[in-house]
Coordinates of C-alpha atoms in Angstrom, one line a residue:
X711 CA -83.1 -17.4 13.2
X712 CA -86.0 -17.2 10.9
X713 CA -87.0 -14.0 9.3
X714 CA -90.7 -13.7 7.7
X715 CA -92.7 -10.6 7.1
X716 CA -96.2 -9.7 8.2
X717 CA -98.4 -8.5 5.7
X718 CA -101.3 -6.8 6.8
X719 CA -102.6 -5.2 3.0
X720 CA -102.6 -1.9 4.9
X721 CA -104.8 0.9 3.2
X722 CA -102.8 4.1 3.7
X723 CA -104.7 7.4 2.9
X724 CA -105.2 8.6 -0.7
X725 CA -105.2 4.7 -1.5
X726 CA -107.5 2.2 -3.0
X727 CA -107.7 -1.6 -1.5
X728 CA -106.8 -2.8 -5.0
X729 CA -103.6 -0.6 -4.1
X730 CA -103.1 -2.4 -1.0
X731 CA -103.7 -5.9 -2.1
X732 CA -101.1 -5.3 -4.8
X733 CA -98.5 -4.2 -2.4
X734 CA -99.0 -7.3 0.1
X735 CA -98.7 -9.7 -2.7
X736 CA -96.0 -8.2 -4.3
X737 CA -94.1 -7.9 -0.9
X738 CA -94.6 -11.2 -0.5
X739 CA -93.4 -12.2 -3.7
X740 CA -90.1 -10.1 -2.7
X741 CA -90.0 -12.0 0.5
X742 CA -89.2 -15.3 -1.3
X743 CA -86.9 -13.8 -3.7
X744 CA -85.1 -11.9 -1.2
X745 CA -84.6 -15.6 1.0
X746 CA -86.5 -14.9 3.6
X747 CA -88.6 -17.3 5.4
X748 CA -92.1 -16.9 5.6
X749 CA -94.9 -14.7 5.2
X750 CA -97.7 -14.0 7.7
X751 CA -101.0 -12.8 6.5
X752 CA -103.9 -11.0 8.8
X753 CA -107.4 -10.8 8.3
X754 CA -109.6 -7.7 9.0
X755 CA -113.3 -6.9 8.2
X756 CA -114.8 -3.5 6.7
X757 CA -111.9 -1.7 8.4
X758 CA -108.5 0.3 5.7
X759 CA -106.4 -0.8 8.7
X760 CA -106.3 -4.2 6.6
X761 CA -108.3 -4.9 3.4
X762 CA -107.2 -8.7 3.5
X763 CA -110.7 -10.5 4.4
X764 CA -109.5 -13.8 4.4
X765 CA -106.1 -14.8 5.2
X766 CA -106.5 -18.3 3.8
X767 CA -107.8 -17.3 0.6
X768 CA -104.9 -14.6 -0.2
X769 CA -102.5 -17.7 1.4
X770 CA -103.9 -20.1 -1.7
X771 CA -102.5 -17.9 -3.9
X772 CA -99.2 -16.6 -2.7
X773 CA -98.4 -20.6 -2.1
X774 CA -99.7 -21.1 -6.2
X775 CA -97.1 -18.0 -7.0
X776 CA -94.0 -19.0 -4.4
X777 CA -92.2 -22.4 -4.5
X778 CA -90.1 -22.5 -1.2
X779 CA -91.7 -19.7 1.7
X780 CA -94.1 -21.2 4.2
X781 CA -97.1 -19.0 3.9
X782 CA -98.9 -18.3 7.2
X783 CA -102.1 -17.0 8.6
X784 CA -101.8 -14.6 11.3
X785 CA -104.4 -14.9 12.1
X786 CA -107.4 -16.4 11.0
X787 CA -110.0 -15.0 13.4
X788 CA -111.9 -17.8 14.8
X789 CA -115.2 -16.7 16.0
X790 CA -116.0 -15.6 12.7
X791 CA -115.3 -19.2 11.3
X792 CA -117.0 -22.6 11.4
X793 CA -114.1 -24.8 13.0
X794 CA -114.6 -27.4 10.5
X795 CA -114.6 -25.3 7.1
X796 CA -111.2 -23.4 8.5
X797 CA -110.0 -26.7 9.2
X798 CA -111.0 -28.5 5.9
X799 CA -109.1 -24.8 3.9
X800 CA -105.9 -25.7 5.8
X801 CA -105.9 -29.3 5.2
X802 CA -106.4 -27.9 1.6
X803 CA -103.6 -25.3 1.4
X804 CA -100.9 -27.9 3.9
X805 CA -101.9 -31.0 1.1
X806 CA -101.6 -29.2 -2.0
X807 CA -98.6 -26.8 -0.9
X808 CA -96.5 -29.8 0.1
X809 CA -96.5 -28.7 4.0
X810 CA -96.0 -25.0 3.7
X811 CA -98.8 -23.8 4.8
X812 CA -99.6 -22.5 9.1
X813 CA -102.6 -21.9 10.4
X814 CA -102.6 -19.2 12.8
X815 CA -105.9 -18.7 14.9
X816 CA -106.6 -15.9 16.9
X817 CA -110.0 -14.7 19.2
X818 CA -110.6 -11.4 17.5
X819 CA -112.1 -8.3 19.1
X820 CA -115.7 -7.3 20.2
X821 CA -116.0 -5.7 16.8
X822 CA -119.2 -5.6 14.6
X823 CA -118.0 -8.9 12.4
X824 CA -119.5 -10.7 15.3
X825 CA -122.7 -9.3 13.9
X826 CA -122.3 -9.6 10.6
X827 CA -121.3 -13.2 10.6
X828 CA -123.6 -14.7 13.1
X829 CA -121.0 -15.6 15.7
X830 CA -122.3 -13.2 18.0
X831 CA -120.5 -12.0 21.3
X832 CA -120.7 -14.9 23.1
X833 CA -118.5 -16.5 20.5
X834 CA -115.6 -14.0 21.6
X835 CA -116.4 -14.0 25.1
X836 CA -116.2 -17.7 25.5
X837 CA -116.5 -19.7 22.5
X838 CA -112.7 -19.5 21.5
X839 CA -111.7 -22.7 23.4
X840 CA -114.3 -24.8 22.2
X841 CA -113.7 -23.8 18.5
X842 CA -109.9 -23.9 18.7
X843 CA -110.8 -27.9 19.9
X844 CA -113.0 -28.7 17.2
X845 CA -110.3 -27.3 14.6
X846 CA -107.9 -29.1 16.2
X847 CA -109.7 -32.6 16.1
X848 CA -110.5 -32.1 12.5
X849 CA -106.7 -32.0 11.6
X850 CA -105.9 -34.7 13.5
X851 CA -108.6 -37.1 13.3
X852 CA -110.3 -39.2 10.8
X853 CA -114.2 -39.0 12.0
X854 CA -115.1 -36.3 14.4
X855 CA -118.3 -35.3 15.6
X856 CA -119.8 -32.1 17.3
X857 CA -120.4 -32.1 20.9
X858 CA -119.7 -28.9 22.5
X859 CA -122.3 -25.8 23.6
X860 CA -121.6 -24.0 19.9
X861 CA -120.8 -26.9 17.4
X862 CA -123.1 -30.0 17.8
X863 CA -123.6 -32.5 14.9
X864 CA -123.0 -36.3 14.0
X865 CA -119.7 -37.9 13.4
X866 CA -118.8 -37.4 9.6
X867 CA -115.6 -38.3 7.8
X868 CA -112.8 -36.1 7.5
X869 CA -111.7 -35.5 3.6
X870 CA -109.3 -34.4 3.2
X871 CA -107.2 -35.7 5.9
X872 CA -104.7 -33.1 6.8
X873 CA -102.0 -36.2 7.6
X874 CA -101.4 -37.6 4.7
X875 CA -99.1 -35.3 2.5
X876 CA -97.0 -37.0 0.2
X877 CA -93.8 -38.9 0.1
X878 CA -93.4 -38.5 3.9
X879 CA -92.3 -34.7 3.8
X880 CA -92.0 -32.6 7.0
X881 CA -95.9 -31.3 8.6
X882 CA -96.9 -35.5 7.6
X883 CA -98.7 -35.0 10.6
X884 CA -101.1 -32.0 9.8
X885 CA -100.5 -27.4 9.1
X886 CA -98.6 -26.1 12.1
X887 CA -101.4 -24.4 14.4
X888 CA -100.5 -21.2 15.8
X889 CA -102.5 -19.1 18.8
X890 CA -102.3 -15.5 18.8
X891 CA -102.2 -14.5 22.6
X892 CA -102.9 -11.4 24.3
X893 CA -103.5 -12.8 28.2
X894 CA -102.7 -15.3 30.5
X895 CA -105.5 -16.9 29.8
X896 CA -105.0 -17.6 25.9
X897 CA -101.0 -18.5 26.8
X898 CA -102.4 -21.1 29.3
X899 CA -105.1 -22.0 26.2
X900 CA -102.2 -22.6 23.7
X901 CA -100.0 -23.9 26.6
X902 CA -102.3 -26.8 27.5
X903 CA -102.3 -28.1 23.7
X904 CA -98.3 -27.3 23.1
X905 CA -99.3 -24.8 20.3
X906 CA -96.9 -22.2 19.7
X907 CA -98.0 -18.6 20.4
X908 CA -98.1 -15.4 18.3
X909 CA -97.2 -12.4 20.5
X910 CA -97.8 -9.1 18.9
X911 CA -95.8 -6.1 17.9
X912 CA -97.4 -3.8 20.7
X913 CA -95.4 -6.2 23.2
X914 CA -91.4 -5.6 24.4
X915 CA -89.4 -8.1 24.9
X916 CA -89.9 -8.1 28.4
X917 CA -93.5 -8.6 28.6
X918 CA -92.7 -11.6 25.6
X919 CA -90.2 -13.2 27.7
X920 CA -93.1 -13.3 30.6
X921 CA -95.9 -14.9 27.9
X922 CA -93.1 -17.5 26.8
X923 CA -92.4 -18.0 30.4
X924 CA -96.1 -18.9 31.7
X925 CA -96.0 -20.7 28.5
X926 CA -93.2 -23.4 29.7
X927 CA -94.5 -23.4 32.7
X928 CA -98.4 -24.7 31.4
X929 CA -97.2 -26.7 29.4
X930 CA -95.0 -28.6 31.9
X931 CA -97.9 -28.8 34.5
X932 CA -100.3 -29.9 31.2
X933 CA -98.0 -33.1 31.1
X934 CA -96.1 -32.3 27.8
X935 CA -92.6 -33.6 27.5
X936 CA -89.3 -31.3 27.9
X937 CA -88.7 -31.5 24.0
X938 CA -91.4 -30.1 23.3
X939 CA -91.0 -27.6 26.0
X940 CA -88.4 -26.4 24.7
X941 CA -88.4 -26.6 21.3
X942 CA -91.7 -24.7 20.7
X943 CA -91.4 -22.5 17.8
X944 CA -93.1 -19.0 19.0
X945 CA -93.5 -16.1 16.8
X946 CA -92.4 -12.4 17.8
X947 CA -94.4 -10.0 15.5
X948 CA -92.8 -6.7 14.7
X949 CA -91.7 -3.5 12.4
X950 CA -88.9 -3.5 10.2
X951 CA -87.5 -0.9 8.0
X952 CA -84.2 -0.5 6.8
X953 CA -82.2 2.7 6.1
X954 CA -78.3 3.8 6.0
X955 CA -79.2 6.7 8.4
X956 CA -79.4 6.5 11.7
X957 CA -82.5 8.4 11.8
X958 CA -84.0 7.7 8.1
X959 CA -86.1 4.8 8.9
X960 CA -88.0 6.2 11.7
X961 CA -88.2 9.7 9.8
X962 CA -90.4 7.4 7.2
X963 CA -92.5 5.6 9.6
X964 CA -93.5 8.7 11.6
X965 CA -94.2 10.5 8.4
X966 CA -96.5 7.9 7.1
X967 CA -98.0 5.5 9.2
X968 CA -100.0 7.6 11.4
X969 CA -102.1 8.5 9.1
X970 CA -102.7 5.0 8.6
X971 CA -103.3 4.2 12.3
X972 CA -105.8 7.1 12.1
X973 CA -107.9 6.1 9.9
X974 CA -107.8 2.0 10.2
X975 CA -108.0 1.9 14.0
X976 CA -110.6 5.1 14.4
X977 CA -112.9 3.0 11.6
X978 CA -113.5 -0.1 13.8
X979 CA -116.8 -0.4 15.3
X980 CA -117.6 -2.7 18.5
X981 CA -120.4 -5.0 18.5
X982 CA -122.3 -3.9 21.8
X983 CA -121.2 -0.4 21.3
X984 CA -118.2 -0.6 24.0
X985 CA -116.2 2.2 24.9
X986 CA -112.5 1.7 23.8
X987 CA -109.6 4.2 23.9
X988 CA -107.9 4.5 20.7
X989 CA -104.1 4.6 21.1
X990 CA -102.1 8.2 19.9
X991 CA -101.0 7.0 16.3
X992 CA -97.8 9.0 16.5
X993 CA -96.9 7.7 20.0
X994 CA -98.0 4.5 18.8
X995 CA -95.1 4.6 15.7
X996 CA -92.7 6.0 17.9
X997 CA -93.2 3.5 20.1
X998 CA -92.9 0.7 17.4
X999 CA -89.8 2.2 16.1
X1000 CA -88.1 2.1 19.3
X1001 CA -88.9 -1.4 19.3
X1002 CA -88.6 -3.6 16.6
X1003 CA -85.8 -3.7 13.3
X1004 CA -86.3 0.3 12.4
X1005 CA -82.8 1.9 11.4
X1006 CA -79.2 0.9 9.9
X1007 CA -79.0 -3.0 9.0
X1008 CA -76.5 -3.4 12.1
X1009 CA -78.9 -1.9 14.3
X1010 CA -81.8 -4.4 13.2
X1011 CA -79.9 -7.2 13.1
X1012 CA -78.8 -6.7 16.4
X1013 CA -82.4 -6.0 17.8
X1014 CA -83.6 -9.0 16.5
X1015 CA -80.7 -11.0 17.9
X1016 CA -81.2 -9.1 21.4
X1017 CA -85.2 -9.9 21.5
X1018 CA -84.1 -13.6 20.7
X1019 CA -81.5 -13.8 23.5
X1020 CA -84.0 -12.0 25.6
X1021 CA -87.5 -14.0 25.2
X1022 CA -85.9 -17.4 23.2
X1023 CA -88.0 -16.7 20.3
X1024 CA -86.3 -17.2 16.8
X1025 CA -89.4 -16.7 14.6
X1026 CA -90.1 -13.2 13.6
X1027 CA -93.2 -11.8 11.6
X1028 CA -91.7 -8.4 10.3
X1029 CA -94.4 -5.8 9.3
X1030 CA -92.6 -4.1 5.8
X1031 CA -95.2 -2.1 4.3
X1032 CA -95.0 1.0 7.2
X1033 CA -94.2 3.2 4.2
X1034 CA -96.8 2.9 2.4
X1035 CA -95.6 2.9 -1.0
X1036 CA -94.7 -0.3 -3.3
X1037 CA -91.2 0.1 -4.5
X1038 CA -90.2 1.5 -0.9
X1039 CA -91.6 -1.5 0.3
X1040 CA -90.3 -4.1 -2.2
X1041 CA -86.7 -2.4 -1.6
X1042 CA -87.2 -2.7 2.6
X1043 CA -88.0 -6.5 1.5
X1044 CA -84.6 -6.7 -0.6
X1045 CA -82.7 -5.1 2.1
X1046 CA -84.0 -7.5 5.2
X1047 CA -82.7 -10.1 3.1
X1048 CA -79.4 -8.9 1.9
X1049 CA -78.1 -6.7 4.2
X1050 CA -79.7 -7.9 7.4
X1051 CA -80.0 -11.9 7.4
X1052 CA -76.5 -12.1 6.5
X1053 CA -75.5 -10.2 10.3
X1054 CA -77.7 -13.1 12.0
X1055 CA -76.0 -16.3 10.6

């Protein structure tokens, strides 16, 4: 099983987003000293729910600071990307990292970044397949050209070529390229090109166990082989939080990420001026706890090893920074790795 954390640079009340940004690179920092395995880094615009703008930029330098963790983007929201300059930053960060580096790609929401940068709604509504091919042709190829609705120019060299790390060392062939999915539709998307989903942490395991499902079964009717089937290596996003009492762990949470919730989710503002429900952020915690790694080491490990047995995914992306604070969140970090990894070997 592979343990990583999520980092979302989370701007809890009474904070600064130089506050934030110090947390989620010191957390993940702790990650790699604490032996986990990864990191996972999301990207948000004009919104405290996360003050990370680019995932790929704040990836370059957690890979310069870490020697061993893979460093992840989760996700890089694609409409508000050109295909190829996405794709020419993670042939940059897999190269120089020495194959450590993922690319995780997601669609986004109808929010006003589609305004800002010049994607516009279309390119959430129905753009994401036609950008998710271009990125994928330009780590794989070595000429490619644009020929879609969106993307249209002439056939120009790839440099750097995302397939020729060094000395012949795992990821020779190009990042890993992840697909955040949130319907049938984008698990049929990711399905069709055997690209290993992201499911988030608002899911159960049941409803993951249907996505990985509908998964296998597109990507068996798309013609791919029963290797790589089965050996997919989907991510389960989630909450952790580690206390000795029973109850201490959700006691935090509920006291603290709320007000979080409140004031990240109620700051986002759609592009066509949408209706949208905002979930209760209380219920929303509670409901997280009950989920995900929240509680006494046994009780998280054994979660974790439950929603694995359930769904077959061994990849987790833990979110760590639910407190709030730095040294609560560096010592959650500490204890994931020493008190909880060693109940899942």
């Amino acid at each position: 099983m592979r343990i990583g954390t999520f980092v979302l640079a989370a701007q809890f009340p009474g904070q600064g987003p130089g506050e934030a940004l110090h947390r989620a690179v010191r957390s993940a920092e702790a990650a790699e000293e604490s032996g986990l395995d990864s990191v996972w880094l999301a990207e948000h615009h004009f919104v405290p729910y996360g003050v990370c703008p680019s995932a790929t930029t704040l990836a370059a330098l957690l890979l310069g600071r870490t020697r061993r963790i893979r460093v992840g983007t989760a996700v890089s929201v694609l409409p508000n990307h050109h295909p190829v300059a996405l794709g020419e930053q993670a042939a940059l960060l897999h190269l120089t990292s020495g194959g450590r580096f993922s690319l995780g790609v997601g669609r986004g929401g109808p929010w006003v970044d589609l305004e800002v940068f010049g994607g516009g709604l279309d390119a959430y509504e129905n753009g994401f397949p036609e950008a998710l091919e271009l990125l994928l042709d330009w780590l794989r190829e070595p000429r490619v050209a644009g020929r879609g609705e969106r993307f249209g120019f002439r056939e120009v060299a790839v440099v750097p070529r995302a397939d020729e790390l060094l000395d012949g060392a795992a990821g020779a062939s190009g990042p890993e390229v992840i697909v955040a999915c949130t319907s049938p539709k984008s698990v049929r998307l990711a399905a069709g090109r055997a690209l290993p989903m992201l499911l988030g942490m608002h899911c159960g395991d049941e409803e993951k166990a249907e996505m990985v499902a509908l998964w296998r079964t597109a990507a068996r009717e798309a013609g791919h082989p029963a290797e790589v089937v089965e050996g997919a290596a989907h991510v389960s996003a989630g909450v952790a939080q580690i206390a000795d009492g029973p109850g201490d762990a959700t006691e935090t949470l509920v006291k603290t990420m709320p007000g979080w919730l409140r004031q990240g989710l109620d700051a986002h503002v759609t592009v066509d001026a949408r209706h949208r429900v905002m979930r209760d952020p209380v219920a929303y915690t509670e409901l997280l706890c009950a989920l995900h790694p929240v509680g006494p080491p046994k009780l998280a490990a054994d979660r974790l090893a439950a929603t694995a047995e359930r769904t077959g995914i061994s990849r987790f992306a833990l979110l760590v920074e639910g407190s709030g604070d730095l040294a609560a969140t560096e010592e959650n970090v500490r204890r994931l790795g020493a008190d909880v990894l060693p109940l899942l070997t």
